[in-house]
Short mmCIF file of C-alpha atoms in Angstrom, two decimals:
data_model
loop_
_atom_site.label_atom_id
_atom_site.label_comp_id
_atom_site.label_asym_id
_atom_site.label_seq_id
_atom_site.Cartn_x
_atom_site.Cartn_y
_atom_site.Cartn_z
CA MET A 1 -40.91 -143.25 -153.12
CA TYR A 2 -44.20 -144.41 -154.55
CA LYS A 3 -45.15 -147.66 -156.31
CA PHE A 4 -47.91 -146.97 -158.85
CA LYS A 5 -49.98 -150.05 -159.39
CA ARG A 6 -51.20 -150.02 -163.04
CA GLU A 7 -53.50 -152.98 -162.68
CA LYS A 8 -57.20 -152.21 -162.27
CA GLN A 9 -58.43 -151.07 -158.94
CA ILE A 10 -60.16 -153.70 -156.81
CA SER A 11 -63.92 -154.05 -157.38
CA PHE A 12 -66.57 -155.11 -154.87
CA THR A 13 -66.80 -158.61 -156.32
CA ASP A 14 -63.05 -159.10 -155.84
CA PHE A 15 -63.09 -157.91 -152.21
CA ASN A 16 -62.14 -160.92 -150.08
CA GLN A 17 -64.85 -161.45 -147.50
CA PRO A 18 -64.25 -163.94 -144.69
CA LEU A 19 -66.54 -166.99 -144.25
CA GLY A 20 -69.92 -165.94 -142.76
CA LEU A 21 -69.59 -162.21 -143.78
CA LYS A 22 -71.99 -161.17 -146.62
CA MET A 23 -71.52 -157.52 -147.51
CA ASN A 24 -74.23 -155.45 -149.17
CA PRO A 25 -73.30 -154.21 -152.65
CA ASP A 26 -75.76 -151.29 -152.26
CA ASN A 27 -74.00 -149.94 -149.18
CA ARG A 28 -73.35 -146.21 -149.38
CA TRP A 29 -69.59 -146.62 -149.04
CA VAL A 30 -69.55 -149.06 -151.96
CA LYS A 31 -71.49 -146.55 -153.97
CA LYS A 32 -69.15 -143.71 -152.90
CA ALA A 33 -66.15 -145.77 -153.98
CA ALA A 34 -67.63 -146.15 -157.41
CA MET A 35 -68.03 -142.25 -157.66
CA ILE A 36 -64.27 -141.71 -157.49
CA PRO A 37 -61.89 -142.29 -160.49
CA TRP A 38 -59.13 -143.93 -158.35
CA GLU A 39 -56.88 -144.91 -161.25
CA THR A 40 -56.84 -141.43 -162.80
CA ILE A 41 -56.13 -139.72 -159.45
CA GLU A 42 -53.56 -142.18 -158.47
CA ALA A 43 -51.62 -141.54 -161.82
CA GLU A 44 -51.45 -137.86 -160.85
CA TYR A 45 -50.64 -138.66 -157.24
CA ALA A 46 -47.59 -140.69 -158.20
CA LYS A 47 -46.06 -137.46 -159.67
CA LEU A 48 -45.68 -136.21 -156.04
CA PHE A 49 -42.94 -138.78 -155.50
CA PRO A 50 -40.02 -138.01 -157.78
CA SER A 51 -37.61 -140.18 -155.76
CA HIS A 52 -37.23 -143.87 -156.49
CA THR A 53 -35.57 -144.69 -153.23
CA GLY A 54 -36.73 -145.09 -149.64
CA MET A 55 -39.81 -146.77 -148.16
CA PRO A 56 -42.86 -146.82 -150.42
CA ALA A 57 -45.67 -144.56 -149.51
CA LYS A 58 -49.18 -145.67 -148.78
CA PRO A 59 -51.61 -145.79 -151.90
CA LEU A 60 -53.62 -142.71 -152.79
CA ARG A 61 -56.94 -144.58 -152.18
CA MET A 62 -55.87 -145.37 -148.67
CA ALA A 63 -54.81 -141.76 -147.85
CA LEU A 64 -57.74 -140.01 -149.61
CA GLY A 65 -60.27 -142.65 -148.48
CA SER A 66 -59.26 -142.42 -144.84
CA LEU A 67 -59.44 -138.61 -144.82
CA LEU A 68 -62.90 -138.64 -146.45
CA ILE A 69 -64.24 -141.08 -143.77
CA GLN A 70 -62.79 -138.81 -141.06
CA LYS A 71 -64.57 -135.75 -142.67
CA GLN A 72 -67.83 -137.65 -142.64
CA TYR A 73 -67.85 -138.58 -139.00
CA HIS A 74 -65.23 -136.27 -137.32
CA TYR A 75 -63.26 -139.08 -135.86
CA PRO A 76 -59.88 -138.31 -134.09
CA ASP A 77 -56.88 -139.92 -135.77
CA GLU A 78 -56.65 -142.79 -133.31
CA GLU A 79 -60.36 -143.49 -133.37
CA LEU A 80 -60.47 -143.37 -137.20
CA VAL A 81 -57.80 -146.09 -137.50
CA GLU A 82 -59.85 -148.30 -135.07
CA GLN A 83 -63.10 -147.71 -136.97
CA ILE A 84 -61.36 -148.73 -140.22
CA ARG A 85 -60.10 -151.95 -138.46
CA GLU A 86 -63.61 -152.84 -137.32
CA ASN A 87 -65.62 -151.94 -140.40
CA PRO A 88 -65.20 -154.04 -143.67
CA TYR A 89 -66.98 -151.36 -145.73
CA TYR A 90 -64.37 -148.75 -144.62
CA GLN A 91 -61.60 -151.27 -145.59
CA TYR A 92 -63.15 -151.73 -149.03
CA PHE A 93 -63.42 -147.95 -149.49
CA ILE A 94 -59.70 -147.36 -148.79
CA GLY A 95 -58.74 -150.14 -151.25
CA LEU A 96 -57.67 -153.04 -149.05
CA PRO A 97 -57.88 -156.40 -150.92
CA GLY A 98 -60.00 -158.04 -148.21
CA TYR A 99 -61.21 -157.75 -144.65
CA GLU A 100 -58.45 -158.09 -142.07
CA ASP A 101 -58.66 -157.47 -138.25
CA LYS A 102 -55.64 -155.23 -137.98
CA ILE A 103 -54.95 -151.52 -138.42
CA PRO A 104 -54.03 -150.53 -141.90
CA PHE A 105 -51.57 -147.83 -140.80
CA VAL A 106 -50.49 -146.02 -137.63
CA PRO A 107 -52.56 -142.90 -136.67
CA SER A 108 -49.58 -140.50 -137.05
CA LEU A 109 -49.52 -141.22 -140.83
CA LEU A 110 -52.76 -139.22 -141.19
CA VAL A 111 -50.72 -135.98 -140.57
CA GLU A 112 -48.52 -136.92 -143.50
CA PHE A 113 -51.62 -137.60 -145.67
CA ARG A 114 -52.94 -134.14 -144.98
CA LYS A 115 -49.51 -132.60 -145.78
CA ARG A 116 -49.18 -134.56 -148.98
CA LEU A 117 -52.67 -133.82 -150.33
CA SER A 118 -52.30 -130.09 -150.48
CA GLU A 119 -55.05 -127.51 -151.43
CA GLU A 120 -54.02 -127.55 -155.11
CA VAL A 121 -53.95 -131.35 -155.36
CA LEU A 122 -57.32 -131.61 -153.73
CA ASN A 123 -58.91 -129.12 -155.93
CA GLU A 124 -57.65 -131.07 -158.94
CA ILE A 125 -59.06 -134.29 -157.41
CA ASN A 126 -62.49 -132.53 -156.84
CA GLU A 127 -62.55 -131.52 -160.51
CA MET A 128 -61.63 -135.10 -161.62
CA ILE A 129 -64.47 -136.53 -159.49
CA ILE A 130 -66.97 -134.15 -160.96
CA GLU A 131 -65.79 -134.62 -164.51
CA TYR A 132 -65.78 -138.47 -164.08
CA ASN A 133 -69.44 -138.56 -162.93
CA THR A 134 -70.50 -136.05 -165.60
CA LEU A 135 -68.99 -138.30 -168.32
CA LYS A 136 -70.79 -141.31 -166.82
CA ASP A 137 -74.13 -139.46 -166.85
CA ASP A 138 -73.59 -138.39 -170.41
CA GLN A 139 -72.90 -142.01 -171.41
CA ASP A 140 -76.06 -143.15 -169.60
CA ASP A 141 -78.05 -140.57 -171.47
CA ASP A 142 -76.57 -141.66 -174.83
CA ASP A 143 -77.50 -145.31 -174.10
CA ASP A 144 -81.05 -144.34 -173.25
CA HIS A 145 -81.38 -142.24 -176.39
CA GLY A 146 -79.96 -145.03 -178.53
CA ASN A 147 -82.40 -147.58 -177.07
CA GLY A 148 -85.70 -145.64 -177.08
CA GLY A 149 -85.02 -142.33 -178.74
CA GLY A 150 -86.45 -141.35 -182.03
CA GLU A 151 -85.90 -138.93 -184.83
CA GLN A 152 -88.03 -136.27 -183.17
CA GLU A 153 -85.98 -136.48 -179.93
CA THR A 154 -82.69 -136.19 -181.90
CA ASN A 155 -83.93 -133.13 -183.73
CA GLU A 156 -84.95 -131.45 -180.52
CA GLN A 157 -81.49 -132.12 -179.06
CA GLN A 158 -79.90 -130.71 -182.20
CA ASP A 159 -81.92 -127.56 -181.86
CA VAL A 160 -80.92 -127.18 -178.24
CA TRP A 161 -77.25 -127.61 -179.15
CA ASN A 162 -77.53 -125.13 -181.96
CA HIS A 163 -79.15 -122.66 -179.78
CA THR A 164 -76.44 -123.07 -177.16
CA GLU A 165 -73.67 -122.58 -179.73
CA THR A 166 -75.38 -119.49 -181.11
CA ALA A 167 -76.11 -117.89 -177.74
CA GLY A 168 -72.78 -119.00 -176.22
CA ILE A 169 -74.34 -119.07 -172.76
CA SER A 170 -76.32 -121.68 -170.83
CA GLY A 171 -76.56 -123.00 -167.33
CA THR A 172 -76.50 -121.36 -163.79
CA LEU A 173 -73.69 -120.43 -161.47
CA ILE A 174 -74.41 -119.73 -157.80
CA ILE A 175 -71.69 -118.11 -155.76
CA ASP A 176 -71.33 -116.87 -152.20
CA ALA A 177 -68.75 -116.52 -149.50
CA THR A 178 -68.47 -117.82 -145.92
CA CYS A 179 -65.96 -118.31 -143.16
CA ALA A 180 -64.65 -121.61 -141.84
CA PRO A 181 -63.93 -120.89 -138.14
CA GLN A 182 -60.76 -122.33 -136.49
CA ASN A 183 -60.72 -124.01 -133.14
CA ILE A 184 -59.06 -121.28 -131.15
CA LYS A 185 -59.82 -119.47 -127.96
CA TYR A 186 -61.47 -116.11 -128.42
CA PRO A 187 -58.55 -113.70 -128.60
CA GLN A 188 -58.23 -111.01 -125.97
CA ASP A 189 -55.24 -108.71 -125.79
CA ILE A 190 -54.41 -109.35 -122.18
CA GLU A 191 -54.45 -113.16 -122.64
CA LEU A 192 -52.42 -113.01 -125.84
CA LEU A 193 -49.84 -110.90 -124.07
CA ASN A 194 -49.72 -113.21 -121.07
CA GLU A 195 -49.14 -116.19 -123.37
CA ALA A 196 -46.38 -114.36 -125.21
CA ARG A 197 -44.68 -113.45 -121.91
CA GLU A 198 -44.81 -117.00 -120.67
CA LYS A 199 -43.30 -118.38 -123.94
CA LEU A 200 -40.47 -115.80 -123.77
CA GLU A 201 -39.72 -116.68 -120.08
CA ASP A 202 -39.59 -120.38 -121.08
CA MET A 203 -37.28 -119.65 -123.93
CA ILE A 204 -34.90 -117.64 -121.74
CA CYS A 205 -34.76 -120.35 -119.10
CA ARG A 206 -34.15 -123.05 -121.70
CA VAL A 207 -31.30 -121.12 -123.39
CA SER A 208 -29.69 -120.17 -120.10
CA ASP A 209 -29.65 -123.72 -118.97
CA GLU A 210 -28.31 -125.01 -122.27
CA TYR A 211 -25.42 -122.45 -122.31
CA ASN A 212 -24.85 -122.50 -118.50
CA PHE A 213 -25.75 -118.88 -118.03
CA TYR A 214 -27.40 -117.37 -114.97
CA ARG A 215 -31.07 -116.82 -115.40
CA PRO A 216 -31.89 -113.08 -115.44
CA ARG A 217 -34.47 -111.67 -113.12
CA MET A 218 -37.88 -111.80 -114.88
CA TYR A 219 -40.41 -111.32 -111.93
CA ARG A 220 -42.50 -114.28 -113.19
CA GLU A 221 -44.69 -114.50 -110.13
CA LYS A 222 -45.40 -110.81 -110.03
CA ALA A 223 -46.27 -110.77 -113.71
CA ARG A 224 -48.59 -113.70 -113.23
CA LYS A 225 -50.37 -111.92 -110.39
CA ASP A 226 -50.83 -108.81 -112.46
CA TYR A 227 -52.37 -110.86 -115.19
CA LEU A 228 -54.74 -112.75 -112.81
CA ALA A 229 -55.84 -109.47 -111.19
CA LEU A 230 -57.53 -108.63 -114.42
CA ALA A 231 -58.46 -112.19 -115.63
CA LYS A 232 -60.40 -112.93 -112.41
CA CYS A 233 -62.10 -109.56 -112.37
CA ARG A 234 -65.83 -109.74 -113.43
CA LYS A 235 -66.15 -106.11 -114.24
CA ARG A 236 -63.39 -104.80 -116.36
CA GLY A 237 -63.16 -101.01 -116.82
CA ALA A 238 -61.29 -99.42 -119.69
CA LYS A 239 -58.59 -97.90 -117.42
CA LYS A 240 -58.07 -101.19 -115.55
CA ILE A 241 -57.62 -103.04 -118.91
CA ARG A 242 -55.16 -100.48 -120.20
CA LYS A 243 -53.17 -100.66 -116.87
CA ALA A 244 -52.94 -104.42 -117.07
CA ILE A 245 -51.93 -104.37 -120.77
CA LYS A 246 -49.21 -101.74 -120.06
CA LYS A 247 -47.68 -103.90 -117.34
CA GLN A 248 -47.57 -106.97 -119.61
CA LEU A 249 -45.99 -104.94 -122.43
CA GLN A 250 -43.28 -103.83 -120.04
CA TYR A 251 -42.56 -107.45 -118.94
CA ILE A 252 -42.39 -108.54 -122.53
CA ARG A 253 -40.11 -105.64 -123.60
CA ARG A 254 -37.65 -106.63 -120.84
CA ASP A 255 -37.73 -110.30 -121.82
CA LEU A 256 -37.10 -109.46 -125.46
CA GLY A 257 -34.17 -107.35 -124.38
CA TYR A 258 -32.69 -110.36 -122.51
CA ILE A 259 -33.03 -112.59 -125.57
CA SER A 260 -31.53 -109.88 -127.83
CA ASN A 261 -28.56 -109.51 -125.48
CA LEU A 262 -27.99 -113.28 -125.45
CA LEU A 263 -28.07 -113.40 -129.26
CA LYS A 264 -25.78 -110.44 -129.92
CA ASN A 265 -23.24 -110.47 -127.05
CA ASN A 266 -23.13 -114.06 -125.85
CA GLY A 267 -23.00 -116.16 -129.01
CA VAL A 268 -26.33 -117.90 -128.49
CA VAL A 269 -27.86 -119.55 -131.58
CA LEU A 270 -31.57 -120.38 -131.40
CA SER A 271 -33.02 -123.51 -132.94
CA GLU A 272 -35.17 -123.15 -136.08
CA SER A 273 -38.44 -123.61 -134.06
CA ASP A 274 -37.29 -121.07 -131.40
CA ALA A 275 -36.23 -118.54 -134.01
CA TYR A 276 -39.64 -118.82 -135.74
CA LEU A 277 -41.39 -118.45 -132.41
CA LEU A 278 -39.36 -115.42 -131.43
CA ASP A 279 -40.27 -113.73 -134.73
CA ILE A 280 -43.94 -114.26 -134.01
CA LEU A 281 -43.64 -112.98 -130.41
CA GLU A 282 -41.81 -109.89 -131.64
CA THR A 283 -44.61 -109.19 -134.12
CA VAL A 284 -47.25 -109.65 -131.40
CA TYR A 285 -45.40 -107.22 -129.18
CA SER A 286 -45.02 -104.59 -131.86
CA GLN A 287 -48.74 -104.81 -132.84
CA GLN A 288 -50.02 -104.66 -129.30
CA GLN A 289 -47.60 -101.71 -128.46
CA HIS A 290 -48.80 -99.87 -131.55
CA MET A 291 -52.52 -100.35 -130.69
CA PHE A 292 -51.82 -99.43 -126.97
CA VAL A 293 -50.07 -96.16 -127.96
CA SER A 294 -52.56 -95.23 -130.67
CA ASN A 295 -55.51 -96.35 -128.49
CA THR A 296 -57.06 -98.42 -131.25
CA HIS A 297 -58.07 -102.03 -131.72
CA ARG A 298 -57.23 -102.32 -135.42
CA ILE A 299 -54.00 -103.04 -137.13
CA GLU A 300 -53.05 -104.71 -140.41
CA ASN A 301 -52.28 -108.48 -140.41
CA ARG A 302 -53.21 -108.75 -136.71
CA ILE A 303 -52.04 -111.96 -134.98
CA VAL A 304 -54.87 -113.51 -132.83
CA SER A 305 -53.22 -116.85 -132.04
CA ILE A 306 -49.50 -117.49 -131.28
CA SER A 307 -49.77 -121.12 -132.10
CA GLN A 308 -51.54 -120.42 -135.47
CA PRO A 309 -50.33 -116.92 -136.51
CA TYR A 310 -51.79 -117.26 -139.99
CA ILE A 311 -55.36 -116.76 -138.74
CA ARG A 312 -56.89 -113.41 -139.13
CA PRO A 313 -60.09 -111.84 -137.89
CA ILE A 314 -62.85 -112.00 -140.59
CA VAL A 315 -65.72 -109.42 -140.16
CA ARG A 316 -68.85 -111.08 -141.41
CA GLY A 317 -71.48 -108.79 -139.81
CA LYS A 318 -73.68 -111.75 -138.65
CA ALA A 319 -75.87 -111.32 -135.63
CA LYS A 320 -74.58 -114.50 -133.87
CA SER A 321 -70.91 -113.83 -134.54
CA PRO A 322 -69.94 -110.44 -136.05
CA VAL A 323 -66.25 -111.47 -136.28
CA GLU A 324 -65.04 -114.93 -137.02
CA PHE A 325 -61.46 -116.28 -136.89
CA GLY A 326 -60.56 -118.58 -139.72
CA ALA A 327 -60.29 -118.90 -143.46
CA LYS A 328 -62.64 -117.09 -145.86
CA LEU A 329 -63.76 -118.91 -148.99
CA ASP A 330 -65.88 -118.33 -152.00
CA LEU A 331 -67.96 -121.31 -153.00
CA SER A 332 -69.65 -121.87 -156.37
CA VAL A 333 -72.41 -124.29 -157.10
CA ASP A 334 -73.22 -125.25 -160.72
CA GLU A 335 -76.51 -126.38 -162.19
CA THR A 336 -75.84 -130.05 -161.22
CA GLY A 337 -75.36 -129.11 -157.57
CA MET A 338 -71.57 -129.68 -157.53
CA CYS A 339 -69.47 -127.34 -155.48
CA ARG A 340 -66.06 -125.79 -156.08
CA ILE A 341 -63.85 -123.44 -154.12
CA GLU A 342 -63.08 -120.38 -156.24
CA LYS A 343 -60.89 -118.62 -153.59
CA LEU A 344 -59.57 -119.60 -150.22
CA SER A 345 -57.62 -117.21 -148.02
CA PHE A 346 -56.96 -116.36 -144.37
CA ASP A 347 -56.78 -112.67 -145.15
CA ALA A 348 -60.07 -110.72 -145.43
CA TYR A 349 -60.94 -109.73 -149.04
CA ASN A 350 -63.85 -108.34 -150.96
CA GLU A 351 -65.68 -111.22 -152.48
CA SER A 352 -67.01 -109.17 -155.40
CA ALA A 353 -63.59 -109.37 -157.02
CA VAL A 354 -63.99 -113.19 -157.29
CA LEU A 355 -66.95 -113.13 -159.65
CA LYS A 356 -64.98 -112.57 -162.85
CA THR A 357 -62.57 -115.38 -161.92
CA ALA A 358 -65.49 -117.71 -161.22
CA LEU A 359 -67.04 -116.96 -164.52
CA GLU A 360 -63.76 -117.60 -166.41
CA ASN A 361 -63.36 -120.89 -164.58
CA TYR A 362 -66.84 -121.84 -165.54
CA LYS A 363 -66.13 -121.13 -169.22
CA LYS A 364 -62.90 -123.08 -168.97
CA ARG A 365 -64.78 -126.10 -167.67
CA THR A 366 -67.86 -126.03 -169.96
CA GLY A 367 -66.71 -124.05 -173.02
CA HIS A 368 -69.35 -121.31 -172.48
CA TYR A 369 -70.48 -118.71 -169.88
CA PRO A 370 -73.48 -119.29 -167.67
CA GLU A 371 -76.86 -117.90 -168.63
CA ARG A 372 -77.40 -116.48 -165.17
CA VAL A 373 -75.39 -115.83 -162.10
CA LEU A 374 -77.10 -116.00 -158.64
CA ALA A 375 -75.09 -113.99 -156.16
CA ASP A 376 -75.49 -111.85 -153.07
CA GLN A 377 -75.93 -108.08 -153.24
CA ILE A 378 -72.31 -107.43 -152.54
CA TYR A 379 -71.35 -108.89 -155.93
CA ARG A 380 -73.54 -106.42 -157.71
CA ASN A 381 -71.10 -103.53 -158.11
CA ARG A 382 -70.98 -101.51 -161.36
CA ASP A 383 -67.90 -103.31 -162.60
CA ASN A 384 -69.41 -106.80 -162.26
CA ILE A 385 -72.76 -105.64 -163.80
CA ALA A 386 -71.00 -104.11 -166.75
CA PHE A 387 -68.91 -107.29 -167.24
CA CYS A 388 -71.91 -109.61 -167.11
CA SER A 389 -74.00 -107.26 -169.42
CA SER A 390 -71.24 -107.34 -172.07
CA LEU A 391 -71.35 -111.13 -172.19
CA GLY A 392 -75.13 -111.39 -172.04
CA ILE A 393 -75.11 -112.89 -168.55
CA ARG A 394 -77.96 -112.11 -166.22
CA LEU A 395 -76.69 -111.13 -162.74
CA SER A 396 -79.42 -111.63 -160.11
CA GLY A 397 -80.64 -108.85 -157.93
CA LYS A 398 -82.33 -105.51 -158.21
CA LYS A 399 -81.30 -103.23 -161.14
CA LEU A 400 -79.69 -99.92 -160.43
CA GLY A 401 -81.76 -96.82 -160.66
CA ARG A 402 -85.46 -96.14 -159.96
CA PRO A 403 -87.87 -99.06 -160.07
CA LYS A 404 -90.17 -99.34 -163.05
CA LYS A 405 -94.03 -98.85 -162.72
CA ASP A 406 -95.27 -100.58 -165.75
CA ALA A 407 -96.29 -104.24 -166.35
CA ASP A 408 -92.64 -105.23 -166.90
CA SER A 409 -91.88 -104.61 -163.24
CA LYS A 410 -94.10 -107.55 -162.21
CA ALA A 411 -92.29 -109.90 -164.49
CA GLU A 412 -88.93 -108.60 -163.13
CA LYS A 413 -90.14 -109.16 -159.58
CA LYS A 414 -91.20 -112.66 -160.40
CA ILE A 415 -87.71 -113.44 -161.90
CA ALA A 416 -86.02 -111.87 -158.95
CA TYR A 417 -88.05 -113.93 -156.58
CA GLN A 418 -87.18 -117.12 -158.46
CA ASP A 419 -83.55 -116.14 -158.48
CA ASN A 420 -83.48 -115.50 -154.73
CA THR A 421 -85.22 -118.88 -154.20
CA ASP A 422 -82.66 -120.71 -156.29
CA ARG A 423 -79.79 -118.86 -154.67
CA ILE A 424 -80.66 -120.41 -151.32
CA GLU A 425 -78.94 -123.66 -152.63
CA VAL A 426 -75.56 -122.29 -151.91
CA GLU A 427 -76.71 -121.48 -148.29
CA ARG A 428 -77.80 -125.03 -147.89
CA LYS A 429 -74.32 -126.22 -149.03
CA PHE A 430 -72.75 -124.02 -146.37
CA SER A 431 -75.08 -125.42 -143.63
CA LEU A 432 -74.53 -128.98 -144.74
CA ALA A 433 -70.73 -128.61 -144.92
CA LYS A 434 -70.57 -127.02 -141.50
CA ARG A 435 -72.90 -129.41 -139.79
CA LYS A 436 -71.99 -132.70 -141.35
CA PHE A 437 -68.58 -132.34 -143.03
CA GLY A 438 -66.42 -130.53 -140.46
CA LEU A 439 -66.35 -127.06 -142.05
CA GLY A 440 -68.04 -125.62 -138.93
CA LEU A 441 -64.94 -126.05 -136.76
CA LEU A 442 -61.48 -126.80 -138.05
CA LEU A 443 -59.23 -128.73 -135.70
CA THR A 444 -56.02 -128.71 -137.74
CA LYS A 445 -53.01 -126.61 -136.63
CA ARG A 446 -50.90 -125.98 -139.78
CA GLU A 447 -51.83 -123.51 -142.51
CA ASP A 448 -51.47 -125.98 -145.33
CA THR A 449 -53.27 -128.81 -143.56
CA THR A 450 -56.08 -126.40 -142.67
CA LYS A 451 -56.56 -125.47 -146.21
CA ALA A 452 -56.53 -129.08 -147.27
CA SER A 453 -59.10 -129.88 -144.56
CA ILE A 454 -61.45 -127.29 -146.09
CA VAL A 455 -61.21 -128.59 -149.55
CA LEU A 456 -61.69 -132.17 -148.15
CA SER A 457 -65.04 -131.03 -146.59
CA ILE A 458 -66.21 -129.92 -150.08
CA ILE A 459 -65.04 -133.14 -151.80
CA ALA A 460 -66.78 -135.28 -149.13
CA MET A 461 -69.93 -133.23 -149.62
CA ASN A 462 -69.86 -133.71 -153.37
CA ILE A 463 -69.29 -137.45 -153.14
CA ASP A 464 -72.12 -137.77 -150.63
CA ARG A 465 -74.45 -136.07 -152.96
CA LEU A 466 -73.50 -138.23 -155.88
CA ALA A 467 -73.85 -141.42 -153.84
CA ALA A 468 -77.29 -140.24 -152.48
CA MET A 469 -78.52 -139.66 -156.02
CA VAL A 470 -77.43 -143.23 -157.01
CA LEU A 471 -79.13 -144.70 -153.96
CA ARG A 472 -82.35 -142.76 -154.57
CA LEU A 473 -82.33 -143.99 -158.16
CA ILE A 474 -81.96 -147.60 -157.07
CA GLN A 475 -84.79 -147.23 -154.56
CA PHE A 476 -87.03 -145.69 -157.23
CA LEU A 477 -86.31 -148.62 -159.60
CA LEU A 478 -86.99 -151.13 -156.91
CA ASN A 479 -90.29 -149.49 -155.96
CA PHE A 480 -91.24 -149.30 -159.67
CA GLU A 481 -90.52 -152.96 -160.28
CA LEU A 482 -92.49 -153.92 -157.09
CA SER A 483 -95.53 -151.82 -158.17
CA TYR A 484 -95.34 -153.12 -161.74
CA GLY A 485 -95.21 -156.72 -160.51
CA LEU A 486 -98.14 -156.22 -158.22
CA ARG A 487 -100.21 -154.70 -161.14
CA ARG A 488 -99.40 -157.71 -163.31
CA CYS A 489 -100.36 -160.12 -160.50
CA SER A 490 -103.70 -158.32 -160.06
#
């Protein structure tokens, strides 16, 4: 159940401040709150609650605002609630009517917030925020033109619009891919098999005690010693590793046989969580058995974490970490510096296939294709080059074939250098999102909440940029008024 309040969202002047507390209206969290169209988002958020019975859910501003604060400072759930209780600016940002020295919600509700705000919902919210601030900028520009613009400026604008409609292309789209690593232990086959064996043994003991069966012989101490014989070894030879893996596979095969016998011949019914875990463990065993027999380390849809089986190894080819374990995403940056996720997946994919989708999304948003696309070399395949050429879009990078030797080559090199310089903007976005907004190490456990956490990082980065632009503008105006007043006094 959700109660949608149709009255206007609380403004800073309406925020109830206790006696002696004077809040700064130019605070960054006040500015960030002004960057978000809370009423529009809340109208869409209310559609997620079709039922009209039960306890009312927390407002959208409280849910989204709390998660954005958490993304900014990487607070744990318990610490986030305490920080909100102590900070009046946080309380204003999440939509409380006034400052109050008590927690707004219990920390466990943050899990429900992340489940409720799915990847699709957050992508729509990101688009609403960008569109809302774009409309505000356009209205400000119209007011400036109306106050001080002349006929010449209007004619120049009309020429630009006519040129845009004729050409059908304008603007810049920057696109690149990265990986958002998950907080898991580096996967090794022997450790993965040992964890699978221990979980199977616990399941057998739990089921046997529940149905009053005798526990079968599992040689738990011997299996543990066999694992530690390799885990504590500093120098691990190939033969020693294969021998240890073979032993663990034998222990797991026997345990799986015990569980299969309990299910088929003894009428045992596993709980939903145990059945899900058993399916994962059987997949891990079959994959490890296949790699052991085939003497290879590659297999399709390889599981690298039992607690998070959706994670896949992503080969990035970087010097620091050639293989990363997490989600792969394509991020696009438009000419205004706003970021959008074009594709997000835990499975490895070729990012060159995302370029056409990103261009179509750009046209859907703006009504035209971009004039140029700044992308990495992997995007410059023949299919993408032909697609961009047919639309008159310039795709950055070296042209196919032999380089030219005439004077045109110098101009092309200059353009290529400028394109490469401008393309660095997307690398800055990756660095900023990973250092400041939690994209560098994801701590969530579920697949859906992990995807939501990634999109939240991008939303928080966009809002931070918008608020920083407003604060810089205010600082510029204050400095201008100060210098103008000093000149008048002198």
